[in-house]
């Protein structure tokens, strides 16, 4: 597209309408129920959903979903986003949260270890280097599945992750730094995309009622977008092989590579 930056999992309005006509609501909801049991085409969610919870929640959660720091926020160039990268985002966000009267939880990415990354070490090395202090209201959420988080969600901040769409599905408008759907697609009014630091700060400090998605149709549209991204826009349903990461064992990598060769032959036509 000569006018707009594109990404493989972004659907423009035209393509979205075509796909919506051939995908039944029953198929979308069946996949949603299957996904919530930890059986989806999205590996990261499957990993998180199988975590055995250590936490019991007595109140709704305000969450920041941290990304894998070695992953790149530049596979889609959003020239209007207010933060350059994950570290720039964290620096300002923690500063704002320190002034909040609410408790906030940081959640490390559940699949970071497969990237060969110690996210916790990277995080604390960063705040030490930048001389950033964490207020007593900022805590870490350990050993908690994403399913539990979304079922107890009040506010969610993400840079641009799938958790933004998932939050909408569960009835919460997320705060996102970069777009989570194509600008001309559905749901552009169901998540917050601050374009200034002041707007971002004001949003974070607003009351939880400001973040509710009360319209069931919008919640369903988010579920449908998740279905399309994980089934129609990817080869995963046709392949038995899965992603290989830096932290995976050599035996696992060889096994997946051999599976991939078979998958290619089986799907050649």
PDB file of N, CA, C and O in Angstrom, residues 62-66 89-106 123 132-139 155-157 175 200-201 203-205:
ATOM      1  N   UNK A  62      -5.391  -3.879  37.351  1.00  0.00           N
ATOM      2  CA  UNK A  62      -4.823  -2.955  36.378  1.00  0.00           C
ATOM      3  C   UNK A  62      -3.487  -3.553  35.925  1.00  0.00           C
ATOM      4  O   UNK A  62      -2.598  -3.756  36.746  1.00  0.00           O
ATOM      5  N   UNK A  63      -3.372  -3.824  34.629  1.00  0.00           N
ATOM      6  CA  UNK A  63      -2.250  -4.616  34.128  1.00  0.00           C
ATOM      7  C   UNK A  63      -1.484  -3.892  33.025  1.00  0.00           C
ATOM      8  O   UNK A  63      -2.080  -3.259  32.153  1.00  0.00           O
ATOM      9  N   UNK A  64      -0.149  -4.025  33.068  1.00  0.00           N
ATOM     10  CA  UNK A  64       0.685  -3.664  31.929  1.00  0.00           C
ATOM     11  C   UNK A  64       1.269  -4.956  31.376  1.00  0.00           C
ATOM     12  O   UNK A  64       1.988  -5.674  32.074  1.00  0.00           O
ATOM     13  N   UNK A  65       0.921  -5.264  30.141  1.00  0.00           N
ATOM     14  CA  UNK A  65       1.456  -6.452  29.493  1.00  0.00           C
ATOM     15  C   UNK A  65       2.806  -6.100  28.867  1.00  0.00           C
ATOM     16  O   UNK A  65       2.869  -5.371  27.872  1.00  0.00           O
ATOM     17  N   UNK A  66       3.869  -6.604  29.463  1.00  0.00           N
ATOM     18  CA  UNK A  66       5.207  -6.329  28.935  1.00  0.00           C
ATOM     19  C   UNK A  66       5.489  -7.235  27.736  1.00  0.00           C
ATOM     20  O   UNK A  66       5.022  -8.373  27.676  1.00  0.00           O
ATOM     21  N   UNK A  89       8.775   3.663  26.275  1.00  0.00           N
ATOM     22  CA  UNK A  89       7.411   3.491  26.793  1.00  0.00           C
ATOM     23  C   UNK A  89       7.424   3.203  28.295  1.00  0.00           C
ATOM     24  O   UNK A  89       6.713   3.841  29.071  1.00  0.00           O
ATOM     25  N   UNK A  90       8.264   2.262  28.704  1.00  0.00           N
ATOM     26  CA  UNK A  90       8.334   1.893  30.123  1.00  0.00           C
ATOM     27  C   UNK A  90       8.776   3.063  30.997  1.00  0.00           C
ATOM     28  O   UNK A  90       8.235   3.286  32.078  1.00  0.00           O
ATOM     29  N   UNK A  91       9.773   3.778  30.520  1.00  0.00           N
ATOM     30  CA  UNK A  91      10.332   4.888  31.284  1.00  0.00           C
ATOM     31  C   UNK A  91       9.229   5.876  31.667  1.00  0.00           C
ATOM     32  O   UNK A  91       9.075   6.249  32.846  1.00  0.00           O
ATOM     33  N   UNK A  92       8.437   6.303  30.701  1.00  0.00           N
ATOM     34  CA  UNK A  92       7.386   7.286  30.950  1.00  0.00           C
ATOM     35  C   UNK A  92       6.201   6.674  31.705  1.00  0.00           C
ATOM     36  O   UNK A  92       5.592   7.331  32.550  1.00  0.00           O
ATOM     37  N   UNK A  93       5.882   5.420  31.396  1.00  0.00           N
ATOM     38  CA  UNK A  93       4.719   4.782  32.025  1.00  0.00           C
ATOM     39  C   UNK A  93       4.924   4.607  33.517  1.00  0.00           C
ATOM     40  O   UNK A  93       4.024   4.896  34.322  1.00  0.00           O
ATOM     41  N   UNK A  94       6.096   4.138  33.904  1.00  0.00           N
ATOM     42  CA  UNK A  94       6.370   3.964  35.337  1.00  0.00           C
ATOM     43  C   UNK A  94       6.298   5.303  36.062  1.00  0.00           C
ATOM     44  O   UNK A  94       5.772   5.400  37.179  1.00  0.00           O
ATOM     45  N   UNK A  95       6.803   6.339  35.436  1.00  0.00           N
ATOM     46  CA  UNK A  95       6.748   7.679  36.027  1.00  0.00           C
ATOM     47  C   UNK A  95       5.304   8.104  36.289  1.00  0.00           C
ATOM     48  O   UNK A  95       4.984   8.678  37.340  1.00  0.00           O
ATOM     49  N   UNK A  96       4.400   7.789  35.354  1.00  0.00           N
ATOM     50  CA  UNK A  96       2.973   8.127  35.520  1.00  0.00           C
ATOM     51  C   UNK A  96       2.338   7.258  36.604  1.00  0.00           C
ATOM     52  O   UNK A  96       1.599   7.742  37.460  1.00  0.00           O
ATOM     53  N   UNK A  97       2.648   5.979  36.587  1.00  0.00           N
ATOM     54  CA  UNK A  97       2.040   5.048  37.553  1.00  0.00           C
ATOM     55  C   UNK A  97       2.448   5.382  38.986  1.00  0.00           C
ATOM     56  O   UNK A  97       1.687   5.138  39.930  1.00  0.00           O
ATOM     57  N   UNK A  98       3.642   5.910  39.158  1.00  0.00           N
ATOM     58  CA  UNK A  98       4.096   6.291  40.500  1.00  0.00           C
ATOM     59  C   UNK A  98       3.182   7.345  41.126  1.00  0.00           C
ATOM     60  O   UNK A  98       3.135   7.490  42.352  1.00  0.00           O
ATOM     61  N   UNK A  99       2.451   8.064  40.280  1.00  0.00           N
ATOM     62  CA  UNK A  99       1.546   9.110  40.774  1.00  0.00           C
ATOM     63  C   UNK A  99       0.097   8.623  40.875  1.00  0.00           C
ATOM     64  O   UNK A  99      -0.788   9.379  41.294  1.00  0.00           O
ATOM     65  N   UNK A 100      -0.128   7.386  40.480  1.00  0.00           N
ATOM     66  CA  UNK A 100      -1.482   6.831  40.516  1.00  0.00           C
ATOM     67  C   UNK A 100      -1.862   6.407  41.934  1.00  0.00           C
ATOM     68  O   UNK A 100      -1.010   5.976  42.719  1.00  0.00           O
ATOM     69  N   UNK A 101      -3.145   6.507  42.250  1.00  0.00           N
ATOM     70  CA  UNK A 101      -3.646   6.068  43.556  1.00  0.00           C
ATOM     71  C   UNK A 101      -4.083   4.613  43.518  1.00  0.00           C
ATOM     72  O   UNK A 101      -4.516   4.071  44.541  1.00  0.00           O
ATOM     73  N   UNK A 102      -3.966   3.991  42.358  1.00  0.00           N
ATOM     74  CA  UNK A 102      -4.368   2.598  42.206  1.00  0.00           C
ATOM     75  C   UNK A 102      -3.147   1.683  42.173  1.00  0.00           C
ATOM     76  O   UNK A 102      -2.037   2.119  41.878  1.00  0.00           O
ATOM     77  N   UNK A 103      -3.390   0.403  42.461  1.00  0.00           N
ATOM     78  CA  UNK A 103      -2.337  -0.606  42.308  1.00  0.00           C
ATOM     79  C   UNK A 103      -2.243  -1.004  40.839  1.00  0.00           C
ATOM     80  O   UNK A 103      -3.262  -1.149  40.150  1.00  0.00           O
ATOM     81  N   UNK A 104      -1.002  -1.192  40.369  1.00  0.00           N
ATOM     82  CA  UNK A 104      -0.754  -1.634  39.008  1.00  0.00           C
ATOM     83  C   UNK A 104       0.171  -2.839  39.023  1.00  0.00           C
ATOM     84  O   UNK A 104       1.093  -2.919  39.826  1.00  0.00           O
ATOM     85  N   UNK A 105      -0.090  -3.769  38.116  1.00  0.00           N
ATOM     86  CA  UNK A 105       0.719  -4.984  38.034  1.00  0.00           C
ATOM     87  C   UNK A 105       1.421  -5.065  36.686  1.00  0.00           C
ATOM     88  O   UNK A 105       0.812  -4.840  35.635  1.00  0.00           O
ATOM     89  N   UNK A 106       2.722  -5.380  36.737  1.00  0.00           N
ATOM     90  CA  UNK A 106       3.493  -5.628  35.526  1.00  0.00           C
ATOM     91  C   UNK A 106       3.502  -7.131  35.270  1.00  0.00           C
ATOM     92  O   UNK A 106       3.760  -7.925  36.173  1.00  0.00           O
ATOM     93  N   UNK A 123      14.672  -5.927  32.619  1.00  0.00           N
ATOM     94  CA  UNK A 123      13.851  -4.860  33.196  1.00  0.00           C
ATOM     95  C   UNK A 123      14.585  -4.160  34.342  1.00  0.00           C
ATOM     96  O   UNK A 123      14.689  -2.933  34.374  1.00  0.00           O
ATOM     97  N   UNK A 132      15.339   4.750  37.775  1.00  0.00           N
ATOM     98  CA  UNK A 132      13.885   4.838  37.889  1.00  0.00           C
ATOM     99  C   UNK A 132      13.452   4.107  39.159  1.00  0.00           C
ATOM    100  O   UNK A 132      13.848   2.962  39.389  1.00  0.00           O
ATOM    101  N   UNK A 133      12.671   4.746  39.978  1.00  0.00           N
ATOM    102  CA  UNK A 133      12.173   4.097  41.192  1.00  0.00           C
ATOM    103  C   UNK A 133      10.762   3.569  40.949  1.00  0.00           C
ATOM    104  O   UNK A 133       9.980   4.159  40.183  1.00  0.00           O
ATOM    105  N   UNK A 134      10.449   2.438  41.578  1.00  0.00           N
ATOM    106  CA  UNK A 134       9.112   1.848  41.482  1.00  0.00           C
ATOM    107  C   UNK A 134       8.329   2.182  42.739  1.00  0.00           C
ATOM    108  O   UNK A 134       8.765   1.884  43.853  1.00  0.00           O
ATOM    109  N   UNK A 135       7.156   2.793  42.557  1.00  0.00           N
ATOM    110  CA  UNK A 135       6.306   3.100  43.702  1.00  0.00           C
ATOM    111  C   UNK A 135       5.778   1.831  44.343  1.00  0.00           C
ATOM    112  O   UNK A 135       5.773   0.753  43.729  1.00  0.00           O
ATOM    113  N   UNK A 136       5.300   1.936  45.579  1.00  0.00           N
ATOM    114  CA  UNK A 136       4.764   0.769  46.287  1.00  0.00           C
ATOM    115  C   UNK A 136       3.499   0.224  45.631  1.00  0.00           C
ATOM    116  O   UNK A 136       3.091  -0.910  45.897  1.00  0.00           O
ATOM    117  N   UNK A 137       2.885   1.037  44.788  1.00  0.00           N
ATOM    118  CA  UNK A 137       1.655   0.605  44.106  1.00  0.00           C
ATOM    119  C   UNK A 137       1.947  -0.187  42.829  1.00  0.00           C
ATOM    120  O   UNK A 137       1.034  -0.682  42.184  1.00  0.00           O
ATOM    121  N   UNK A 138       3.235  -0.318  42.475  1.00  0.00           N
ATOM    122  CA  UNK A 138       3.610  -1.069  41.274  1.00  0.00           C
ATOM    123  C   UNK A 138       4.157  -2.428  41.700  1.00  0.00           C
ATOM    124  O   UNK A 138       5.150  -2.521  42.423  1.00  0.00           O
ATOM    125  N   UNK A 139       3.504  -3.490  41.241  1.00  0.00           N
ATOM    126  CA  UNK A 139       3.861  -4.840  41.663  1.00  0.00           C
ATOM    127  C   UNK A 139       4.020  -5.743  40.440  1.00  0.00           C
ATOM    128  O   UNK A 139       3.709  -5.348  39.316  1.00  0.00           O
ATOM    129  N   UNK A 155      -8.184  -2.412  33.935  1.00  0.00           N
ATOM    130  CA  UNK A 155      -7.500  -1.611  32.921  1.00  0.00           C
ATOM    131  C   UNK A 155      -6.342  -2.425  32.355  1.00  0.00           C
ATOM    132  O   UNK A 155      -5.749  -3.236  33.074  1.00  0.00           O
ATOM    133  N   UNK A 156      -6.028  -2.178  31.080  1.00  0.00           N
ATOM    134  CA  UNK A 156      -4.894  -2.869  30.469  1.00  0.00           C
ATOM    135  C   UNK A 156      -4.137  -1.906  29.569  1.00  0.00           C
ATOM    136  O   UNK A 156      -4.735  -1.169  28.789  1.00  0.00           O
ATOM    137  N   UNK A 157      -2.803  -1.927  29.691  1.00  0.00           N
ATOM    138  CA  UNK A 157      -1.922  -1.151  28.819  1.00  0.00           C
ATOM    139  C   UNK A 157      -1.020  -2.126  28.071  1.00  0.00           C
ATOM    140  O   UNK A 157      -0.428  -3.027  28.671  1.00  0.00           O
ATOM    141  N   UNK A 175      -5.522   0.486  26.554  1.00  0.00           N
ATOM    142  CA  UNK A 175      -4.716   1.620  26.107  1.00  0.00           C
ATOM    143  C   UNK A 175      -3.562   1.037  25.298  1.00  0.00           C
ATOM    144  O   UNK A 175      -2.785   0.229  25.813  1.00  0.00           O
ATOM    145  N   UNK A 200      -2.135  10.378  27.235  1.00  0.00           N
ATOM    146  CA  UNK A 200      -1.767   9.068  27.793  1.00  0.00           C
ATOM    147  C   UNK A 200      -1.846   9.095  29.320  1.00  0.00           C
ATOM    148  O   UNK A 200      -2.454   8.209  29.941  1.00  0.00           O
ATOM    149  N   UNK A 201      -1.280  10.118  29.924  1.00  0.00           N
ATOM    150  CA  UNK A 201      -1.300  10.246  31.379  1.00  0.00           C
ATOM    151  C   UNK A 201      -2.731  10.369  31.891  1.00  0.00           C
ATOM    152  O   UNK A 201      -3.121   9.688  32.853  1.00  0.00           O
ATOM    153  N   UNK A 203      -5.466   9.331  30.527  1.00  0.00           N
ATOM    154  CA  UNK A 203      -6.175   8.064  30.345  1.00  0.00           C
ATOM    155  C   UNK A 203      -5.867   7.092  31.477  1.00  0.00           C
ATOM    156  O   UNK A 203      -6.773   6.472  32.051  1.00  0.00           O
ATOM    157  N   UNK A 204      -4.586   6.944  31.778  1.00  0.00           N
ATOM    158  CA  UNK A 204      -4.165   5.991  32.811  1.00  0.00           C
ATOM    159  C   UNK A 204      -4.825   6.296  34.156  1.00  0.00           C
ATOM    160  O   UNK A 204      -5.192   5.390  34.915  1.00  0.00           O
ATOM    161  N   UNK A 205      -4.999   7.564  34.446  1.00  0.00           N
ATOM    162  CA  UNK A 205      -5.525   7.972  35.749  1.00  0.00           C
ATOM    163  C   UNK A 205      -7.044   8.027  35.802  1.00  0.00           C
ATOM    164  O   UNK A 205      -7.613   8.313  36.852  1.00  0.00           O
TER     165      UNK A 205
END
